[in-house]
Amino acid sequence: MLAMKYIEKLKSLALEFRSAIMQCDPETLPDGLQDFPHGACGDTALLLAKYLRDHECGKFDYVLGEREGYTHAWLQQGALIVDITADQFDDNDLAIFVSVDHRWHFKFKGMVENMADLDCYDEYTAGCLQAAYEKILAHVPYKPKA
């Protein structure tokens, strides 16, 4: 059983990170984040995973699912799902989703793609996402250790 203290920490960090993304000038972010949360789930999941890891929350898997021609990406750690872009869909209004309740995410028939880590990607992609991460961090009150 997951400790409530850990889940509350994840919720707090997820809210903090989402708020920081929303404070950024969209034009300074990569294309995949400019219409956040719409169409931003893939890049956001990777960046959030780094943020959570930097705050000593461990590693997460990058899960990608598809339904009715739409794709969606989120983070998963065992049975726990962390998703800060689910509200881009009409049937979900939760801006911050941290739960072991998979009912909504199961609609996407998701599969673990890989560990959510910028280092899994080519140098250009990792560099663009790292630059975005640094811009986002400028809007959070606590900066994680490098």
GROMACS .gro file of C-alpha atoms in nm:
model
  146
    1MET     CA    1   0.000   0.000   0.000
    2LEU     CA    2   0.130   0.343  -0.094
    3ALA     CA    3   0.178   0.582   0.194
    4MET     CA    4  -0.058   0.880   0.187
    5LYS     CA    5   0.235   1.104   0.273
    6TYR     CA    6   0.409   0.998  -0.051
    7ILE     CA    7   0.093   1.049  -0.260
    8GLU     CA    8   0.043   1.395  -0.107
    9LYS     CA    9   0.405   1.481  -0.186
   10LEU     CA   10   0.353   1.374  -0.549
   11LYS     CA   11   0.033   1.577  -0.574
   12SER     CA   12   0.205   1.884  -0.434
   13LEU     CA   13   0.502   1.851  -0.671
   14ALA     CA   14   0.275   1.783  -0.969
   15LEU     CA   15   0.069   2.094  -0.892
   16GLU     CA   16   0.384   2.300  -0.848
   17PHE     CA   17   0.526   2.178  -1.181
   18ARG     CA   18   0.200   2.228  -1.373
   19SER     CA   19   0.169   2.581  -1.232
   20ALA     CA   20   0.525   2.657  -1.338
   21ILE     CA   21   0.457   2.540  -1.695
   22MET     CA   22   0.150   2.762  -1.710
   23GLN     CA   23   0.354   3.063  -1.596
   24CYS     CA   24   0.599   3.023  -1.885
   25ASP     CA   25   0.567   3.226  -2.202
   26PRO     CA   26   0.445   2.952  -2.441
   27GLU     CA   27   0.653   3.092  -2.726
   28THR     CA   28   0.973   3.021  -2.530
   29LEU     CA   29   0.885   2.651  -2.498
   30PRO     CA   30   0.914   2.372  -2.757
   31ASP     CA   31   0.618   2.326  -2.995
   32GLY     CA   32   0.494   2.028  -2.794
   33LEU     CA   33   0.434   2.247  -2.487
   34GLN     CA   34   0.302   2.567  -2.642
   35ASP     CA   35  -0.067   2.478  -2.612
   36PHE     CA   36  -0.039   2.319  -2.267
   37PRO     CA   37  -0.211   2.097  -2.164
   38HIS     CA   38  -0.346   2.024  -2.514
   39GLY     CA   39  -0.112   1.801  -2.712
   40ALA     CA   40   0.155   1.843  -2.444
   41CYS     CA   41   0.129   1.510  -2.262
   42GLY     CA   42   0.439   1.342  -2.404
   43ASP     CA   43   0.688   1.620  -2.335
   44THR     CA   44   0.517   1.704  -2.006
   45ALA     CA   45   0.540   1.345  -1.881
   46LEU     CA   46   0.913   1.336  -1.950
   47LEU     CA   47   0.976   1.672  -1.783
   48LEU     CA   48   0.757   1.589  -1.484
   49ALA     CA   49   0.943   1.259  -1.440
   50LYS     CA   50   1.270   1.450  -1.420
   51TYR     CA   51   1.119   1.693  -1.170
   52LEU     CA   52   0.989   1.411  -0.952
   53ARG     CA   53   1.321   1.227  -0.971
   54ASP     CA   54   1.504   1.549  -0.880
   55HIS     CA   55   1.280   1.563  -0.573
   56GLU     CA   56   1.376   1.207  -0.475
   57CYS     CA   57   1.049   1.041  -0.577
   58GLY     CA   58   1.220   0.766  -0.774
   59LYS     CA   59   1.188   0.657  -1.133
   60PHE     CA   60   0.871   0.643  -1.340
   61ASP     CA   61   0.768   0.461  -1.655
   62TYR     CA   62   0.649   0.654  -1.960
   63VAL     CA   63   0.313   0.508  -2.064
   64LEU     CA   64   0.156   0.581  -2.401
   65GLY     CA   65  -0.201   0.488  -2.481
   66GLU     CA   66  -0.445   0.530  -2.769
   67ARG     CA   67  -0.822   0.552  -2.800
   68GLU     CA   68  -1.045   0.662  -3.083
   69GLY     CA   69  -0.752   0.801  -3.281
   70TYR     CA   70  -0.612   1.004  -2.990
   71THR     CA   71  -0.296   0.930  -2.798
   72HIS     CA   72  -0.215   1.021  -2.441
   73ALA     CA   73   0.099   0.982  -2.230
   74TRP     CA   74   0.137   0.970  -1.853
   75LEU     CA   75   0.372   0.849  -1.582
   76GLN     CA   76   0.337   0.531  -1.387
   77GLN     CA   77   0.527   0.391  -1.089
   78GLY     CA   78   0.398   0.044  -1.022
   79ALA     CA   79   0.021   0.084  -0.989
   80LEU     CA   80   0.044   0.459  -0.927
   81ILE     CA   81  -0.042   0.696  -1.214
   82VAL     CA   82   0.074   1.059  -1.225
   83ASP     CA   83  -0.078   1.273  -1.499
   84ILE     CA   84  -0.096   1.653  -1.523
   85THR     CA   85  -0.246   1.681  -1.873
   86ALA     CA   86  -0.557   1.460  -1.854
   87ASP     CA   87  -0.780   1.768  -1.847
   88GLN     CA   88  -0.710   1.825  -2.215
   89PHE     CA   89  -0.984   1.565  -2.279
   90ASP     CA   90  -1.355   1.646  -2.251
   91ASP     CA   91  -1.426   1.347  -2.027
   92ASN     CA   92  -1.169   1.437  -1.758
   93ASP     CA   93  -1.150   1.764  -1.570
   94LEU     CA   94  -0.874   1.669  -1.325
   95ALA     CA   95  -0.573   1.893  -1.376
   96ILE     CA   96  -0.366   1.686  -1.131
   97PHE     CA   97  -0.417   1.311  -1.130
   98VAL     CA   98  -0.218   1.106  -0.878
   99SER     CA   99  -0.392   0.778  -0.807
  100VAL     CA  100  -0.400   0.402  -0.836
  101ASP     CA  101  -0.748   0.432  -0.991
  102HIS     CA  102  -0.689   0.332  -1.352
  103ARG     CA  103  -1.048   0.349  -1.482
  104TRP     CA  104  -1.003   0.657  -1.699
  105HIS     CA  105  -0.651   0.570  -1.817
  106PHE     CA  106  -0.756   0.213  -1.909
  107LYS     CA  107  -0.969   0.367  -2.185
  108PHE     CA  108  -0.640   0.442  -2.364
  109LYS     CA  109  -0.509   0.085  -2.370
  110GLY     CA  110  -0.172   0.216  -2.259
  111MET     CA  111   0.158   0.035  -2.270
  112VAL     CA  112   0.485   0.117  -2.099
  113GLU     CA  113   0.712   0.258  -2.369
  114ASN     CA  114   1.026   0.302  -2.161
  115MET     CA  115   1.156   0.455  -1.843
  116ALA     CA  116   1.067   0.824  -1.840
  117ASP     CA  117   1.413   0.971  -1.881
  118LEU     CA  118   1.539   1.244  -2.112
  119ASP     CA  119   1.858   1.042  -2.166
  120CYS     CA  120   1.653   0.780  -2.358
  121TYR     CA  121   1.617   1.025  -2.645
  122ASP     CA  122   1.850   1.159  -2.912
  123GLU     CA  123   2.081   1.446  -2.823
  124TYR     CA  124   1.871   1.712  -2.999
  125THR     CA  125   1.543   1.610  -2.833
  126ALA     CA  126   1.705   1.573  -2.491
  127GLY     CA  127   1.868   1.916  -2.532
  128CYS     CA  128   1.540   2.087  -2.626
  129LEU     CA  129   1.359   1.927  -2.334
  130GLN     CA  130   1.641   2.012  -2.092
  131ALA     CA  131   1.623   2.377  -2.204
  132ALA     CA  132   1.245   2.374  -2.150
  133TYR     CA  133   1.297   2.217  -1.807
  134GLU     CA  134   1.527   2.500  -1.706
  135LYS     CA  135   1.273   2.761  -1.823
  136ILE     CA  136   1.000   2.587  -1.624
  137LEU     CA  137   1.220   2.565  -1.314
  138ALA     CA  138   1.253   2.943  -1.317
  139HIS     CA  139   0.888   2.950  -1.208
  140VAL     CA  140   0.901   2.709  -0.914
  141PRO     CA  141   0.972   2.829  -0.561
  142TYR     CA  142   1.219   2.550  -0.478
  143LYS     CA  143   1.491   2.449  -0.719
  144PRO     CA  144   1.595   2.084  -0.692
  145LYS     CA  145   1.962   2.000  -0.659
  146ALA     CA  146   2.130   1.956  -0.995
   0.00000   0.00000   0.00000
